[in-house]
mmCIF file of C-alpha atoms in Angstrom:
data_model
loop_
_atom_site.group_PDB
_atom_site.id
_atom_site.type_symbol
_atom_site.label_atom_id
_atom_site.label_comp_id
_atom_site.label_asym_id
_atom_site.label_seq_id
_atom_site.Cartn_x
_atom_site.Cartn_y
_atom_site.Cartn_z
ATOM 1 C CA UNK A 55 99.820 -44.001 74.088
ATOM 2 C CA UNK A 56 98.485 -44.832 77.836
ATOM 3 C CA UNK A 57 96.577 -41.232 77.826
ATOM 4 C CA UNK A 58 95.169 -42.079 74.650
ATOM 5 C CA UNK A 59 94.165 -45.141 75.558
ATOM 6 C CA UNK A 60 92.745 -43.303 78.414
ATOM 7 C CA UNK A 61 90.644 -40.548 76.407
ATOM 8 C CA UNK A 62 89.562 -43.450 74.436
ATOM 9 C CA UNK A 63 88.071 -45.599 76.904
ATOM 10 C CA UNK A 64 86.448 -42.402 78.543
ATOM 11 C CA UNK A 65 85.148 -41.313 75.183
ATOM 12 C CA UNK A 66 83.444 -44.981 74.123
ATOM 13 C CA UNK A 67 82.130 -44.868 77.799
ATOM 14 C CA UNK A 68 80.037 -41.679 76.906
ATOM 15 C CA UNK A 69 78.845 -42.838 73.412
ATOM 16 C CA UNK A 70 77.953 -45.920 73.783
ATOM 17 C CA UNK A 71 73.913 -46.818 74.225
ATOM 18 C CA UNK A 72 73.159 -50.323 73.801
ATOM 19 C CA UNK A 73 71.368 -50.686 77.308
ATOM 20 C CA UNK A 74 71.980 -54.483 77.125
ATOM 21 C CA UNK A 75 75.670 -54.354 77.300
ATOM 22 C CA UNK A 76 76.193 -50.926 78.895
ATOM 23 C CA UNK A 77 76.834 -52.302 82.277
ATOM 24 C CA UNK A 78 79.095 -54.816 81.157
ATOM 25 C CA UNK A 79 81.363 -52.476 79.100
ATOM 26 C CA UNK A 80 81.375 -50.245 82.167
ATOM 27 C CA UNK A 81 83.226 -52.616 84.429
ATOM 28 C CA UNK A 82 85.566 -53.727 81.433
ATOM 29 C CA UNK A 83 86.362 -49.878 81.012
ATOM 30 C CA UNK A 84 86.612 -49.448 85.218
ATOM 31 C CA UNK A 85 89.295 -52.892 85.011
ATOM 32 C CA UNK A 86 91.576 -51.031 81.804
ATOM 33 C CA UNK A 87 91.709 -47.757 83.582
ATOM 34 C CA UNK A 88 92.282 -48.826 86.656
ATOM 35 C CA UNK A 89 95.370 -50.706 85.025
ATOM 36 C CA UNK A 90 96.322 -47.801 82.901
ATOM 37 C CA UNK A 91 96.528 -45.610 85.961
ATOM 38 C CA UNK A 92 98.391 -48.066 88.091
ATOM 39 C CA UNK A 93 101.086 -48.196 85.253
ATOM 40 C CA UNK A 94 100.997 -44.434 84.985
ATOM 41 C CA UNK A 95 101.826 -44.218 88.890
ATOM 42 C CA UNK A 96 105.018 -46.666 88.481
ATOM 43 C CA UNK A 97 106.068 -44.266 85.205
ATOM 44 C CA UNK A 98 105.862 -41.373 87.088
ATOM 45 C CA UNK A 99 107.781 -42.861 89.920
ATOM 46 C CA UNK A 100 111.000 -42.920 88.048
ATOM 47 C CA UNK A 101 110.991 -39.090 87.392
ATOM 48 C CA UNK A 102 110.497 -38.558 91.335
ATOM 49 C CA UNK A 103 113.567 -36.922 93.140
ATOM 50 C CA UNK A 104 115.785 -38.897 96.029
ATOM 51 C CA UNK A 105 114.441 -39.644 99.471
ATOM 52 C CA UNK A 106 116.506 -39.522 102.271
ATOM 53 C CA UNK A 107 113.861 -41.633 104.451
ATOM 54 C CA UNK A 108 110.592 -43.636 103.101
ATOM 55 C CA UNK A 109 107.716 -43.862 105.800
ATOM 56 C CA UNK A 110 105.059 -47.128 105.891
ATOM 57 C CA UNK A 111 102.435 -46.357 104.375
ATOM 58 C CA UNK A 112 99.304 -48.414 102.972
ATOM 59 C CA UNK A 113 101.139 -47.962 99.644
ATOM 60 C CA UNK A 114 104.312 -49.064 100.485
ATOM 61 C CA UNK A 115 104.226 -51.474 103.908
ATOM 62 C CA UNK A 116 106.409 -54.361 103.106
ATOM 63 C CA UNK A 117 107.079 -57.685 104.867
ATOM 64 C CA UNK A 118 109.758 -58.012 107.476
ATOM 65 C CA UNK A 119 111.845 -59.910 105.432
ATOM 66 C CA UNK A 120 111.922 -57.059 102.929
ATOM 67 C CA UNK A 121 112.661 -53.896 105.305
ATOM 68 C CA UNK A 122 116.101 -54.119 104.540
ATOM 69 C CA UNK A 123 115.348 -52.271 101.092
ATOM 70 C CA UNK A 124 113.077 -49.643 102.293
ATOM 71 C CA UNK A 125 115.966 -46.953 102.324
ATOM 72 C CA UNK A 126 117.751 -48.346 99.106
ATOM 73 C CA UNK A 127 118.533 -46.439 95.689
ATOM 74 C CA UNK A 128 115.406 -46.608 93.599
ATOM 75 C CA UNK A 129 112.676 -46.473 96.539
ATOM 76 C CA UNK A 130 111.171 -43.326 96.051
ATOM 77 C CA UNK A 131 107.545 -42.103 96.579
ATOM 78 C CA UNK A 132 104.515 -42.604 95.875
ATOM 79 C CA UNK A 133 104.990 -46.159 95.679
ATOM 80 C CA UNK A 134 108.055 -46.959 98.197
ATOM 81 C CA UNK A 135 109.146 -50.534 97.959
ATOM 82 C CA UNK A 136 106.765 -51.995 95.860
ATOM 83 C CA UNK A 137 107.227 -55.707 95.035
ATOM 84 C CA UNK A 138 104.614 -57.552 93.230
ATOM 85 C CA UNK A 139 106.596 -60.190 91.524
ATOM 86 C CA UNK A 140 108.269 -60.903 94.844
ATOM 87 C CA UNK A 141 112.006 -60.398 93.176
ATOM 88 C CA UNK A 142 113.687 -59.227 97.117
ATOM 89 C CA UNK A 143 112.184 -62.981 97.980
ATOM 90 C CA UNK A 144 114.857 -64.565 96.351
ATOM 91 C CA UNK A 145 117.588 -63.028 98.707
ATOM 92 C CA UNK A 146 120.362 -60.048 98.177
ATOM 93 C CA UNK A 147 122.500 -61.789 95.381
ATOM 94 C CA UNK A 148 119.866 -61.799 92.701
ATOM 95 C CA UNK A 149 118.759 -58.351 93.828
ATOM 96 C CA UNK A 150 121.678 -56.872 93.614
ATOM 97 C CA UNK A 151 122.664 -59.177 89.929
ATOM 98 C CA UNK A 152 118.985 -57.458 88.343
ATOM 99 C CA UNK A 153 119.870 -54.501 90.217
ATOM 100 C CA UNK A 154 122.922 -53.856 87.730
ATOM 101 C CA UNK A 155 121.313 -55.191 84.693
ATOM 102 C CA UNK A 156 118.435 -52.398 85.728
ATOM 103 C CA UNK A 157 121.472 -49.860 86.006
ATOM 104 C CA UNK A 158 122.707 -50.995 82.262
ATOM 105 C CA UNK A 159 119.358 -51.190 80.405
ATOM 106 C CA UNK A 160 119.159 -47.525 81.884
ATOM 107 C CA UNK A 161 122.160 -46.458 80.561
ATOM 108 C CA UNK A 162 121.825 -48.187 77.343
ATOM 109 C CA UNK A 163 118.343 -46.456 76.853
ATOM 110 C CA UNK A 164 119.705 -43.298 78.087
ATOM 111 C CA UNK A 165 122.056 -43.454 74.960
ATOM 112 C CA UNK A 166 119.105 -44.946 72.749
ATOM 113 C CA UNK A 167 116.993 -41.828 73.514
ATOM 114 C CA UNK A 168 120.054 -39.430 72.849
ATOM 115 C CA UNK A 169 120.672 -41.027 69.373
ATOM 116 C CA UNK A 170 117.280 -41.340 68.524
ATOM 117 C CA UNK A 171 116.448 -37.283 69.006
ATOM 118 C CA UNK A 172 119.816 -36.617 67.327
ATOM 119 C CA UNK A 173 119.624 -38.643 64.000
ATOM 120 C CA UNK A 174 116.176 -37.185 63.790
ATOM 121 C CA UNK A 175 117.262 -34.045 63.855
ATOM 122 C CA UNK A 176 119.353 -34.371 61.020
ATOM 123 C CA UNK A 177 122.938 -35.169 62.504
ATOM 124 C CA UNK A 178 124.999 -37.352 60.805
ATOM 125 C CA UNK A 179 128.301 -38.737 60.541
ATOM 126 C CA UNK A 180 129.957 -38.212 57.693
ATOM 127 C CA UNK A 181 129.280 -40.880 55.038
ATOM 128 C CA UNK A 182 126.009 -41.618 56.076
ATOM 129 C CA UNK A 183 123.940 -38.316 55.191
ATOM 130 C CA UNK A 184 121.693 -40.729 53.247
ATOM 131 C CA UNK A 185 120.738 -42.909 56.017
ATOM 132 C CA UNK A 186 117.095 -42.253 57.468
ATOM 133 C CA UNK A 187 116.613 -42.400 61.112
ATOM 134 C CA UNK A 188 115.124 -44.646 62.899
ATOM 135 C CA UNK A 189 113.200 -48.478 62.215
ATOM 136 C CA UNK A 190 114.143 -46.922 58.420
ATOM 137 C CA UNK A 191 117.847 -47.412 59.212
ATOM 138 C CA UNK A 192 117.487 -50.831 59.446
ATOM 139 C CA UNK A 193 114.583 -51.786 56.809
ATOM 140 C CA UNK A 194 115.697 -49.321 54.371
ATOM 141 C CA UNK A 195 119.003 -51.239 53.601
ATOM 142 C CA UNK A 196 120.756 -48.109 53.409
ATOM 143 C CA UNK A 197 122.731 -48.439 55.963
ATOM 144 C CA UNK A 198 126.202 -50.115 55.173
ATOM 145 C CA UNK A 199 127.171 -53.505 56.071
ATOM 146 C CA UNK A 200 130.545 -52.100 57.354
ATOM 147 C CA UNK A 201 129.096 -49.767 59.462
ATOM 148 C CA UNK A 202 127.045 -52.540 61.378
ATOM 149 C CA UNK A 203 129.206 -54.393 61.738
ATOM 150 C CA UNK A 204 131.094 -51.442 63.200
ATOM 151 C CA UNK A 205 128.334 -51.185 65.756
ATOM 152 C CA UNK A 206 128.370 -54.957 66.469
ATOM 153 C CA UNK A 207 132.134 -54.858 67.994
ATOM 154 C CA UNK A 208 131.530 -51.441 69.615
ATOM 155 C CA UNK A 209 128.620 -53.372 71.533
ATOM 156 C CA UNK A 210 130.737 -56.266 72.606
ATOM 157 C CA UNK A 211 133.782 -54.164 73.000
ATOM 158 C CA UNK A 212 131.500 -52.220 75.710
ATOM 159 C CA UNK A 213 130.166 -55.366 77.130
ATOM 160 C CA UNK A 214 133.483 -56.568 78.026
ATOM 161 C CA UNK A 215 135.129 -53.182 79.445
ATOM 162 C CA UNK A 216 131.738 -52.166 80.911
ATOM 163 C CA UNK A 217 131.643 -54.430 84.248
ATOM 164 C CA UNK A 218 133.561 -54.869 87.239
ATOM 165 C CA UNK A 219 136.802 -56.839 85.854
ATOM 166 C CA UNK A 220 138.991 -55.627 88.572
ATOM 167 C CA UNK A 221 136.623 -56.495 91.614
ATOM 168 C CA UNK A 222 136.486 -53.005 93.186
ATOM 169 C CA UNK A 223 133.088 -52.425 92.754
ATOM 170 C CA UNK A 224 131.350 -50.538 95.673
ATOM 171 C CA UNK A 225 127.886 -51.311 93.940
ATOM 172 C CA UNK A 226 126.070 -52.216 91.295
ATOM 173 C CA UNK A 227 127.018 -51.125 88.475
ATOM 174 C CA UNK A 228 130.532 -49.550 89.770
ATOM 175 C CA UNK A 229 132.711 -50.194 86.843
ATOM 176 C CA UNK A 230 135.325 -47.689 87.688
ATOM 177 C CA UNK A 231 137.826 -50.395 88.212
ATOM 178 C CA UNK A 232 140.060 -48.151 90.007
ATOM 179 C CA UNK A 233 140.370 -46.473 86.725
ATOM 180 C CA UNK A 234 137.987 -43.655 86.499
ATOM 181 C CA UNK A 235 136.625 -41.324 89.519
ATOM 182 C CA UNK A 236 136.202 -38.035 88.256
ATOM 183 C CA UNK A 237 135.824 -37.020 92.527
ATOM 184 C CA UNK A 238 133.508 -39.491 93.577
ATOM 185 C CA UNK A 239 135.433 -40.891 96.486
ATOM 186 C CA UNK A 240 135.682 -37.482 98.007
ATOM 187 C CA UNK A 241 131.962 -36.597 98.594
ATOM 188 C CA UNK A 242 130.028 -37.564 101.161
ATOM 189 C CA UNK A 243 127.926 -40.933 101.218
ATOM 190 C CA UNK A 244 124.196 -38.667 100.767
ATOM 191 C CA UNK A 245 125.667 -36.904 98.036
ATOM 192 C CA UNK A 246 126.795 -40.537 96.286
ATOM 193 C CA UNK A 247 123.431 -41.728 97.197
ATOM 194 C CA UNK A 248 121.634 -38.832 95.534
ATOM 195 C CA UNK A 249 123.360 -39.156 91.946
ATOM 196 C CA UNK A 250 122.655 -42.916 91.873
ATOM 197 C CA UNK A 251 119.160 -42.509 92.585
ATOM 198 C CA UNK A 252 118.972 -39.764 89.872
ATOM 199 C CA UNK A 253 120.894 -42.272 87.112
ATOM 200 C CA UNK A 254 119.066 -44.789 88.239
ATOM 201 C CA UNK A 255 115.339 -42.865 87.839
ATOM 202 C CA UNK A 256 116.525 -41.553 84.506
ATOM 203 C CA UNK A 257 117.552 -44.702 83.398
ATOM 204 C CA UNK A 258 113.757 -45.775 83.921
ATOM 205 C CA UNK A 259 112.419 -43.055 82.647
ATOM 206 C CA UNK A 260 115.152 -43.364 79.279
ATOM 207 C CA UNK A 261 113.738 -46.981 79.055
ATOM 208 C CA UNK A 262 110.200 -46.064 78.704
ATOM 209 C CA UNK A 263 111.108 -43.019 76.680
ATOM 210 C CA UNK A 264 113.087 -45.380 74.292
ATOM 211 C CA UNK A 265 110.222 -47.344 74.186
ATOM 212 C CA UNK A 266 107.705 -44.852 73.232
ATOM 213 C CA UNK A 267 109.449 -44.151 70.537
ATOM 214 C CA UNK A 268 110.322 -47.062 69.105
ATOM 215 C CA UNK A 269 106.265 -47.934 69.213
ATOM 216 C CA UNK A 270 105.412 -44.524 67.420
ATOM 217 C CA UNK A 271 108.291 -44.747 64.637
ATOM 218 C CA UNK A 272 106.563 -48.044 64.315
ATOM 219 C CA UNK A 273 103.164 -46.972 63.353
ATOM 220 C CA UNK A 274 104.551 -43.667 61.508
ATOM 221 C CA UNK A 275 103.395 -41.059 63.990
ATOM 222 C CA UNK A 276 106.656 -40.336 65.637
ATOM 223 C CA UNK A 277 106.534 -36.772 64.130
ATOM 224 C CA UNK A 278 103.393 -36.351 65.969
ATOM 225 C CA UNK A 279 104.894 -36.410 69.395
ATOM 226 C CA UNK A 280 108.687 -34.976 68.249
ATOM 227 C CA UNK A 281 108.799 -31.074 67.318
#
C-alpha cells in the first residue's frame, strides 16, 4: 500500500495544474514521500542479513550512553541503532522486557502469516471445510463457538508455558527452560548470534506481512496481491 501511495502522490504531482496551489501541493507531496520512504528504509531493514560489526555512520551515530547496543541482535544496516523514541534511554531492564515482547509479536505474526496463506489456500481441518478464511471467519459466524473457544485456551495455555518459568533464560525470549535444546548449547556464540538475528528480522518482517494482509482482506483486494 506504501508504493501505491507512492505512484499516487507522483502521479497527482504530474496532473495537477492549478498554478495557485501547485507550489503548495508540491511541498505537501515532498513531506508524504519523504515519510513513505523513511518507513520503507526501516521495512526493508528487517529483511537485511546479520552483522558481525556496525560502523558510525551519519545514519547510525548514537550517543555514548547508547554504544552499548551498537553490536546487539537486531542492529543491522542501513539504519544501525536507530532510536527515535529514545526507548535504550530508559536503561537495560526495559530494553531487554520490549526486547522479548518484540521477539513474541514476531513469532506470533510469524504463525499469523503461516495460517493466513494456508486457510487461503484451501486447508482445513476437518469439520470446518465451510469456514471462509480470513476477517470472514470471524464476521461470517460460521465459525463454531466451540472451536473459539478452543483457540482462546490454546492462547493462554501458550502464554503460560511460553516464558521463562524456570529462570534459565540466557536471553530474551529463551524459554527453553532447560527443557528443549535441539543443539543450541553446542555451537559457537556467532553462530547463536546469527539465528537470533534472523528470527528476530523475520519476526519484523512477519509483523508487517501480517499486517498487510489483514489491511487488504479488509478492503477485499487480498486476492490482488495473493496468487
Amino acid at each position: 500500500p506504501l508504493l501505491l501511495l507512492l505512484q499516487s502522490f507522483c502521479f497527482c504531482s504530474t496532473s495537477t495544474t492549478s498554478s495557485s496551489h501547485y507550489h503548495n501541493f508540491l511541498q505537501t507531496t515532498t513531506i508524504m514521500k519523504t515519510v513513505i520512504l523513511a518507513t520503507l528504509i526501516a521495512g526493508a531493514a528487517a529483511f537485511a542479513p546479520a552483522q558481525s560489526g556496525v560502523r558510525t555512520t551519519s545514519l547510525n551515530a548514537v550517543p555514548e550512553a547508547d554504544a552499548q547496543y551498537t553490536d546487539d541482535i537486531g542492529v543491522v544496516a542501513p539504519l544501525g541503532v536507530w532510536d527515535p523514541s529514545g526507548i535504550l534511554a530508559r536503561g537495560p531492564e526495559e530494553v531487554a522486557r520490549l526486547r522479548e515482547l518484540e521477539i513474541k509479536h514476531g513469532r506470533i505474526a510469524m504463525l499469523g502469516v503461516v495460517g493466513y496463506l494456508t486457510t487461503y489456500a484451501g486447508v482445513r481441518l476437518p469439520g470446518l471445510e465451510d469456514v471462509p478464511c480470513g476477517w470472514a471467519a470471524v464476521t461470517s459466524g460460521d465459525l463454531p463457538f466451540e472451536v473459539a473457544g478452543q483457540f482462546f485456551a490454546t492462547t493462554i495455555m501458550m502464554e503460560m508455558f511460553n516464558r521463562d518459568n524456570a529462570g534459565t533464560g540466557q536471553f530474551p525470549g529463551d524459554y527453553r527452560n532447560g527443557y528443549i535444546d535441539f543443539g543450541w548449547d553446542k555451537q559457537s556464540d556467532a553462530w547463536k548470534k546469527n539465528k537470533r538475528t534472523i528470527e528476530l528480522n523475520q519476526g519484523r518482517a512477519a509483523q508487517m506481512g501480517l499486517l498487510g494482509l489483514m489491511f487488504h482482506d479488509a478492503l477485499g483486494n487480498v486476492a490482488d496481491i495473493l496468487p
